[in-house]
Coordinates of C-alpha atoms in Angstrom, one line a residue:
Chain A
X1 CA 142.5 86.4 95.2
X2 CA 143.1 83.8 98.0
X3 CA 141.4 80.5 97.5
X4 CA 138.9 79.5 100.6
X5 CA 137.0 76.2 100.7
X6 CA 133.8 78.0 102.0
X7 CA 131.7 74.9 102.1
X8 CA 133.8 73.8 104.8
X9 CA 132.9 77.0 106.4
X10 CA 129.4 76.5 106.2
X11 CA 127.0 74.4 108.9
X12 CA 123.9 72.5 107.7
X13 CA 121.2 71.8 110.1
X14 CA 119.0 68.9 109.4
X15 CA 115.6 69.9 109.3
X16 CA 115.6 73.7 110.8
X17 CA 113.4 75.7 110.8
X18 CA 111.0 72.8 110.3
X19 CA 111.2 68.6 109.5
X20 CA 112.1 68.2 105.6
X21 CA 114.7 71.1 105.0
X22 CA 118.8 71.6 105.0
X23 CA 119.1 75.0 106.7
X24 CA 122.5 76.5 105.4
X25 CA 123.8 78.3 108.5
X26 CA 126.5 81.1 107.9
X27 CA 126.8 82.2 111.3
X28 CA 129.8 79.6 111.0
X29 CA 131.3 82.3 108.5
X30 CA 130.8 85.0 110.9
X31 CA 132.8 83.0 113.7
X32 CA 135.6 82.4 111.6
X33 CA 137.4 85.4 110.7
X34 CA 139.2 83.6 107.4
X35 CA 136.4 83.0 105.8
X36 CA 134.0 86.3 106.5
X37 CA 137.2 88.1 105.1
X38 CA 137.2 86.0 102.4
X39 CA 133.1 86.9 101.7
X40 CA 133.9 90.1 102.3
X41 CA 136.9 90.3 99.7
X42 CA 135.0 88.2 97.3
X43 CA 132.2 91.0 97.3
X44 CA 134.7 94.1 96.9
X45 CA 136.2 92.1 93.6
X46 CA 132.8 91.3 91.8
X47 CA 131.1 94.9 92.4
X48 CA 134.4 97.4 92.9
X49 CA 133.8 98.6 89.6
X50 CA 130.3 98.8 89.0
X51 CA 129.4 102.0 90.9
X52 CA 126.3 100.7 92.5
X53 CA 124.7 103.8 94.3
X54 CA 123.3 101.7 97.1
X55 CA 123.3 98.6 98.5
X56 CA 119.9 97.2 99.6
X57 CA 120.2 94.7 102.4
X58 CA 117.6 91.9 103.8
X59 CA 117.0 92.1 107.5
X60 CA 118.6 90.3 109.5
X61 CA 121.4 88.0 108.1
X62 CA 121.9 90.4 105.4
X63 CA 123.3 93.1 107.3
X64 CA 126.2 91.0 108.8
X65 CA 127.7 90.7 104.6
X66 CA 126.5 94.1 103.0
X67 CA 127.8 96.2 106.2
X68 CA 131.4 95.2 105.8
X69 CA 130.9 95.8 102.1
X70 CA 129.8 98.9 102.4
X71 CA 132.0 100.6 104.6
X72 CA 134.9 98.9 102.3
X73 CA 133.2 100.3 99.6
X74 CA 131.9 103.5 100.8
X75 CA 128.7 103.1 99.6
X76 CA 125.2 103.9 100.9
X77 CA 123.7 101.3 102.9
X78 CA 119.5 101.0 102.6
X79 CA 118.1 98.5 105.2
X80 CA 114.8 96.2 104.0
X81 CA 112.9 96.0 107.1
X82 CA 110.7 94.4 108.4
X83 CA 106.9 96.1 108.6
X84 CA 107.1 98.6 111.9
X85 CA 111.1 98.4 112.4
X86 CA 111.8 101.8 110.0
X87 CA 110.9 105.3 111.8
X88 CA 110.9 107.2 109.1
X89 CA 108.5 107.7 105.8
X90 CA 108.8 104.4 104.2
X91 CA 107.6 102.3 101.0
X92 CA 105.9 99.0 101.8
X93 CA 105.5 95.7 100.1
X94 CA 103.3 93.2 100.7
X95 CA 104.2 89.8 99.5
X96 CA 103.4 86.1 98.8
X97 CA 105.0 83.3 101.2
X98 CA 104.5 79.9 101.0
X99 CA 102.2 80.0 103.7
X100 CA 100.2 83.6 104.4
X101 CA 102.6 86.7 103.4
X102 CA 104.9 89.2 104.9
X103 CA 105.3 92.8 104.6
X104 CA 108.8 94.6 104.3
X105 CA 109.7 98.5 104.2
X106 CA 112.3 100.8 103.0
X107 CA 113.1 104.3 104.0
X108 CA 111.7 106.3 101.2
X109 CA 114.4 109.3 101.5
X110 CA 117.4 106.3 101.2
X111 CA 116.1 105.5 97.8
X112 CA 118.8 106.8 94.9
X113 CA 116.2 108.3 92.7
X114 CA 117.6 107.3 89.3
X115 CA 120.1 105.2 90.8
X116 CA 122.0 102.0 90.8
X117 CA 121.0 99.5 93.5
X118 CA 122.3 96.2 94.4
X119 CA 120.3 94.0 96.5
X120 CA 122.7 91.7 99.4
X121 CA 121.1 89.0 101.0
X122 CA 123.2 85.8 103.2
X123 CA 121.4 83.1 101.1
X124 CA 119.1 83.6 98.0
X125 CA 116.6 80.3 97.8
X126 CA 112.9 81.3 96.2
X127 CA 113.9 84.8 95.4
X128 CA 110.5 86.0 96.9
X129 CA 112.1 88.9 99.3
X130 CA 114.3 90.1 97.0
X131 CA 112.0 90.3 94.1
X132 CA 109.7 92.4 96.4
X133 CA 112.8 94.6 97.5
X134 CA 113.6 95.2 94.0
X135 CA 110.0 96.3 93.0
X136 CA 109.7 98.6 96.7
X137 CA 113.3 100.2 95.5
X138 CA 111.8 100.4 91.2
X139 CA 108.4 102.3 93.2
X140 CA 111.3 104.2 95.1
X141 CA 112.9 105.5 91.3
X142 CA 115.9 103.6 91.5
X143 CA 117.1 100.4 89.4
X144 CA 118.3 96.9 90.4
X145 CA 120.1 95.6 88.3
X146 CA 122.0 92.9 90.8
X147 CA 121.4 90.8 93.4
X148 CA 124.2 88.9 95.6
X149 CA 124.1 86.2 97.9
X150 CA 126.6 84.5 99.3
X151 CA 124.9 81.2 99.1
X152 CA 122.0 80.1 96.4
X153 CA 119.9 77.5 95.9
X154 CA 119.5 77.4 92.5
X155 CA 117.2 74.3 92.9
X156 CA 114.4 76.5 93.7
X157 CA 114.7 78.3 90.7
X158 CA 115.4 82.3 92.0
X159 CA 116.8 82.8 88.5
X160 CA 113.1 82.8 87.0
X161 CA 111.8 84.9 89.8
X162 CA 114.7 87.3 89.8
X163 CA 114.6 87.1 85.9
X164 CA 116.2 90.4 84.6
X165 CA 118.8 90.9 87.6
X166 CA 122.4 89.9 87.1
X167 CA 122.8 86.6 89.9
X168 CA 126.1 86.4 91.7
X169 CA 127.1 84.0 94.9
X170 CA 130.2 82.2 96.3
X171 CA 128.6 78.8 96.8
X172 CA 125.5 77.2 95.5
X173 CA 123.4 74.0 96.6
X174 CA 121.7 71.4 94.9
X175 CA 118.6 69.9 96.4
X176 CA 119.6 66.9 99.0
Chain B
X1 CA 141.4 110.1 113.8
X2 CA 139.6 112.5 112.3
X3 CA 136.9 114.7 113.5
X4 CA 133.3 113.8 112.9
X5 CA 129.8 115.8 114.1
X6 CA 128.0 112.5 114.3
X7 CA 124.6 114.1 115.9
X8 CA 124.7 115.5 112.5
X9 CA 124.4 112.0 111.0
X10 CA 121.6 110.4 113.6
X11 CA 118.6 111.0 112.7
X12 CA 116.0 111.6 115.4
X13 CA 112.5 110.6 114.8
X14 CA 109.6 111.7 117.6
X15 CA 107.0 109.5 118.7
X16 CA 108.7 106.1 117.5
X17 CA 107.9 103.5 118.2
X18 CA 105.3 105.3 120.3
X19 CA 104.0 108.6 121.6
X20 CA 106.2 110.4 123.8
X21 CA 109.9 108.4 122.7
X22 CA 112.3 110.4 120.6
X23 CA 113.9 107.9 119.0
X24 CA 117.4 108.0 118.0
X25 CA 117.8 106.7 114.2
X26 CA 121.1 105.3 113.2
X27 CA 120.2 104.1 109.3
X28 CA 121.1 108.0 108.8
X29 CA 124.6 106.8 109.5
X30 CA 124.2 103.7 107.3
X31 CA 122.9 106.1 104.4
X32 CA 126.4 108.6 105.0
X33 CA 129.5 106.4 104.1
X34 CA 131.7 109.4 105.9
X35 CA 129.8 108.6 109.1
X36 CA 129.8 105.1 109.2
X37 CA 133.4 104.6 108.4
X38 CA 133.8 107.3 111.6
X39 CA 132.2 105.2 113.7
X40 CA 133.6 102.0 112.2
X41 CA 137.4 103.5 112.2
X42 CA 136.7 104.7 115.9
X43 CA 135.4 101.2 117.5
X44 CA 138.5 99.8 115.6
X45 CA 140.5 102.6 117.8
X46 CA 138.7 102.2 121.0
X47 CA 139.5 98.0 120.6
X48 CA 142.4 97.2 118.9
X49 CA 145.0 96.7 121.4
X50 CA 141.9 95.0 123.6
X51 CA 142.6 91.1 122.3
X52 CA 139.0 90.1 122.7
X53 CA 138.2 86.7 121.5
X54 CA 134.9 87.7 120.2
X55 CA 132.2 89.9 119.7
X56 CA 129.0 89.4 120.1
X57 CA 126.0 91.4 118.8
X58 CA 122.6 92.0 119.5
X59 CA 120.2 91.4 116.8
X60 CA 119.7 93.6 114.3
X61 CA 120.6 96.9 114.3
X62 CA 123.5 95.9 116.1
X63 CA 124.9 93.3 113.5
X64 CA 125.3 96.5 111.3
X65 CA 128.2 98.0 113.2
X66 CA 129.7 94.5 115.1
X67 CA 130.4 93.1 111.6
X68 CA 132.6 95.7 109.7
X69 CA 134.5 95.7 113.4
X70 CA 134.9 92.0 113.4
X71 CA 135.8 92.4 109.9
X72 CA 139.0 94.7 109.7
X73 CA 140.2 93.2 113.2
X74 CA 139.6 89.3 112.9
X75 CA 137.7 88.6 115.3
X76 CA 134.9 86.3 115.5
X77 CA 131.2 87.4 115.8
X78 CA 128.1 85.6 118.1
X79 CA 125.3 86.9 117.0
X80 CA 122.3 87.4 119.9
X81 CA 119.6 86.5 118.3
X82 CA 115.5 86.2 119.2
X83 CA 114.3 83.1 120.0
X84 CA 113.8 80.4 117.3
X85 CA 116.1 82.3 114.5
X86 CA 119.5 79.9 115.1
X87 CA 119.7 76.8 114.1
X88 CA 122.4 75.2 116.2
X89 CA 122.3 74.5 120.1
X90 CA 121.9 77.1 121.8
X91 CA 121.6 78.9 125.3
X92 CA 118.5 81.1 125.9
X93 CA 117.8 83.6 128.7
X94 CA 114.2 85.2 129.4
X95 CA 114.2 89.0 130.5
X96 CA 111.6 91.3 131.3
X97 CA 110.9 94.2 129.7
X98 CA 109.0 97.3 130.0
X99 CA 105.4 95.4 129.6
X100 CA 106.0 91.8 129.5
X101 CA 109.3 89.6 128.5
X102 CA 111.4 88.7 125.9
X103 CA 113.7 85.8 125.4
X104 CA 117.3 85.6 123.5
X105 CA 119.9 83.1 122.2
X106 CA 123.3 82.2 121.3
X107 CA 124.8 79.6 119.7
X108 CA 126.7 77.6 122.7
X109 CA 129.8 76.0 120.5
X110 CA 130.2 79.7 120.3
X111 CA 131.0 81.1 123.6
X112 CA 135.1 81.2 123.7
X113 CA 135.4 79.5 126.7
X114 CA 137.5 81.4 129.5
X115 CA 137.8 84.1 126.9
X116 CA 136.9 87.7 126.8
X117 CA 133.7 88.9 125.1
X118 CA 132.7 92.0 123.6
X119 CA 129.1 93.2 123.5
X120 CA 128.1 95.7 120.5
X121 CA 124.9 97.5 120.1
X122 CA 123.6 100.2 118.0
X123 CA 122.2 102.2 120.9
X124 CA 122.4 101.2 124.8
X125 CA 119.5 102.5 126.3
X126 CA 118.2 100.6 129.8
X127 CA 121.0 98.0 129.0
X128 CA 118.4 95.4 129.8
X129 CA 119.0 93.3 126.6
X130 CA 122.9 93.5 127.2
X131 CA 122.6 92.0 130.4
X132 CA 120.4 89.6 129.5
X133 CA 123.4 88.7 126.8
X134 CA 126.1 89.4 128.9
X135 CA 124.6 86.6 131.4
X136 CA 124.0 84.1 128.5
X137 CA 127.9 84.4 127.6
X138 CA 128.9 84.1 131.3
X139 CA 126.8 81.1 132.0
X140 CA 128.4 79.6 128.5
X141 CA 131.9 79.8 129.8
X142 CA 133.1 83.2 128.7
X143 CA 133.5 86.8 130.6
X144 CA 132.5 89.8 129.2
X145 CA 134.3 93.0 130.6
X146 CA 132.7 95.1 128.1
X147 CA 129.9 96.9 125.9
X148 CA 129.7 99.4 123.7
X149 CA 127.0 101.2 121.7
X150 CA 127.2 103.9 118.9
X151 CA 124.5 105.8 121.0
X152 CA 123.8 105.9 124.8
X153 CA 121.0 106.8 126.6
X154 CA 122.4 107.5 130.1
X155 CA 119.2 109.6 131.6
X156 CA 118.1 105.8 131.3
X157 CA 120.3 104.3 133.9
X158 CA 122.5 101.6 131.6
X159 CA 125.9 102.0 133.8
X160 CA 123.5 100.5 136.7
X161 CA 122.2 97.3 135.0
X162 CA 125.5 97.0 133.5
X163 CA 127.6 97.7 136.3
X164 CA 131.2 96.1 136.5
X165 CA 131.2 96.3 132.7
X166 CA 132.8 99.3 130.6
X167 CA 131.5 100.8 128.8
X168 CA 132.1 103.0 125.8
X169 CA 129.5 104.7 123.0
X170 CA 130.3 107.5 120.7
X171 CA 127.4 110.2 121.4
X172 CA 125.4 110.7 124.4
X173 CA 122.0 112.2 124.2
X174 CA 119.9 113.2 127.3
X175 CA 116.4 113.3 128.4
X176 CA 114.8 115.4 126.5

């Protein structure tokens, strides 16, 4: 495995999306083809051998990492949508934001009933989407036993709300 | 290349997002690794020997096919994203849709100036939001001689709005 310094690959915006907070932009990965291979590789070496018999994705930024992993992979690919984006039957899951809440949705036939499912987000920071992903996926019949993200932010303490799941990323942050 | 009945693999959904729209469902490809790595191996064919300098793809459906592409061939990947979702300068262009408008962006450091761009979508259908992109990537610098889509919708009239551009997709359905 190559070494990569993927911090340097990384952009932080001062106070996006609002005053106060260190946005960790990877669509500075995306436009440099070193260091999404690198992601990408990174991925196919933690999970190769863990026959997962999905991956779960979050809408939007988490498509651009599990899709390449996937297709390497050759493993089923399960989007987490937004409420009103899926066509077909789906599970929903309402959940708590900081302020108000949001609603997400799976495609109830793309669930591996008795399966393996590992959830792929860009950046994993409260833990709040994935921990509702996992419980859509557990009403689905499946088991998630794994989440990736290729950053964390460990400071806001995702391992207590993801407690349970095995936690693997490339880079973590401490608060500023 | 190997021989593929993708319509097998597209799910179509009536009445979505409303009544009287068939709507053409590409997660069933996401769900089929045999499909997707079709459609992955054959944009990878269609491209290879085409030297763009990047690719850009419309948010989100399209990131789902643009980033495996990107992936195995290099190149960089602009994401077109709704308003408000990147964090860096951007350039944003206002279109009109069906009822009302709609507004995208891209990241200006970006746009590979005086290079050639590459516009990928899950499904081209008026073409409205490609041109909208295609314009944005222009007015940063770049030109952008073609588009492709996994699924076209010609009865809709794309090859108009996107005239001067080529354009390639892997299944063509009609009115129905």
């Amino acid at each position: 495995m190559k070494e990569f310094n993927l911090d340097d690959a990384i952009r932080k915006v001062k106070d996006f999306p609002k005053e106060g907070i260190l946005f960790y932009d990877i669509t500075s990965i995306l436009t440099n083809p070193a260091a999404f291979s690198f992601c990408i590789d990174r991925m196919v070496e933690l999970y190769k051998d863990e026959n997962f018999d999905a991956v779960a994705a979050a809408e939007a930024r988490g498509f651009l990492f599990a899709a390449p992993f996937c297709e390497r992979l050759g493993i089923p690919l399960i989007l987490i949508r937004k409420k009103g984006k899926l066509p077909g039957d789906t599970l929903t899951k309402t959940y708590a934001l900081e302020y108000g809440e949001d609603s997400i949705q799976i495609h109830k036939a793309d669930v591996p009933v008795g399966g393996k499912v590992l959830l792929v987000d860009d950046l994993i920071a409260t833990g709040g989407t994935l921990k509702a992903a996992a419980e859509l996926l557990e009403e689905g019949g499946a088991t998630v036993p794994a989440a990736f993200g290729v950053v964390g932010l460990p400071f806001l303490a995702y391992d207590k709300v993801l407690s349970g799941l095995k936690i693997d990323t490339l880079i973590n942050y401490d608060s500023e």
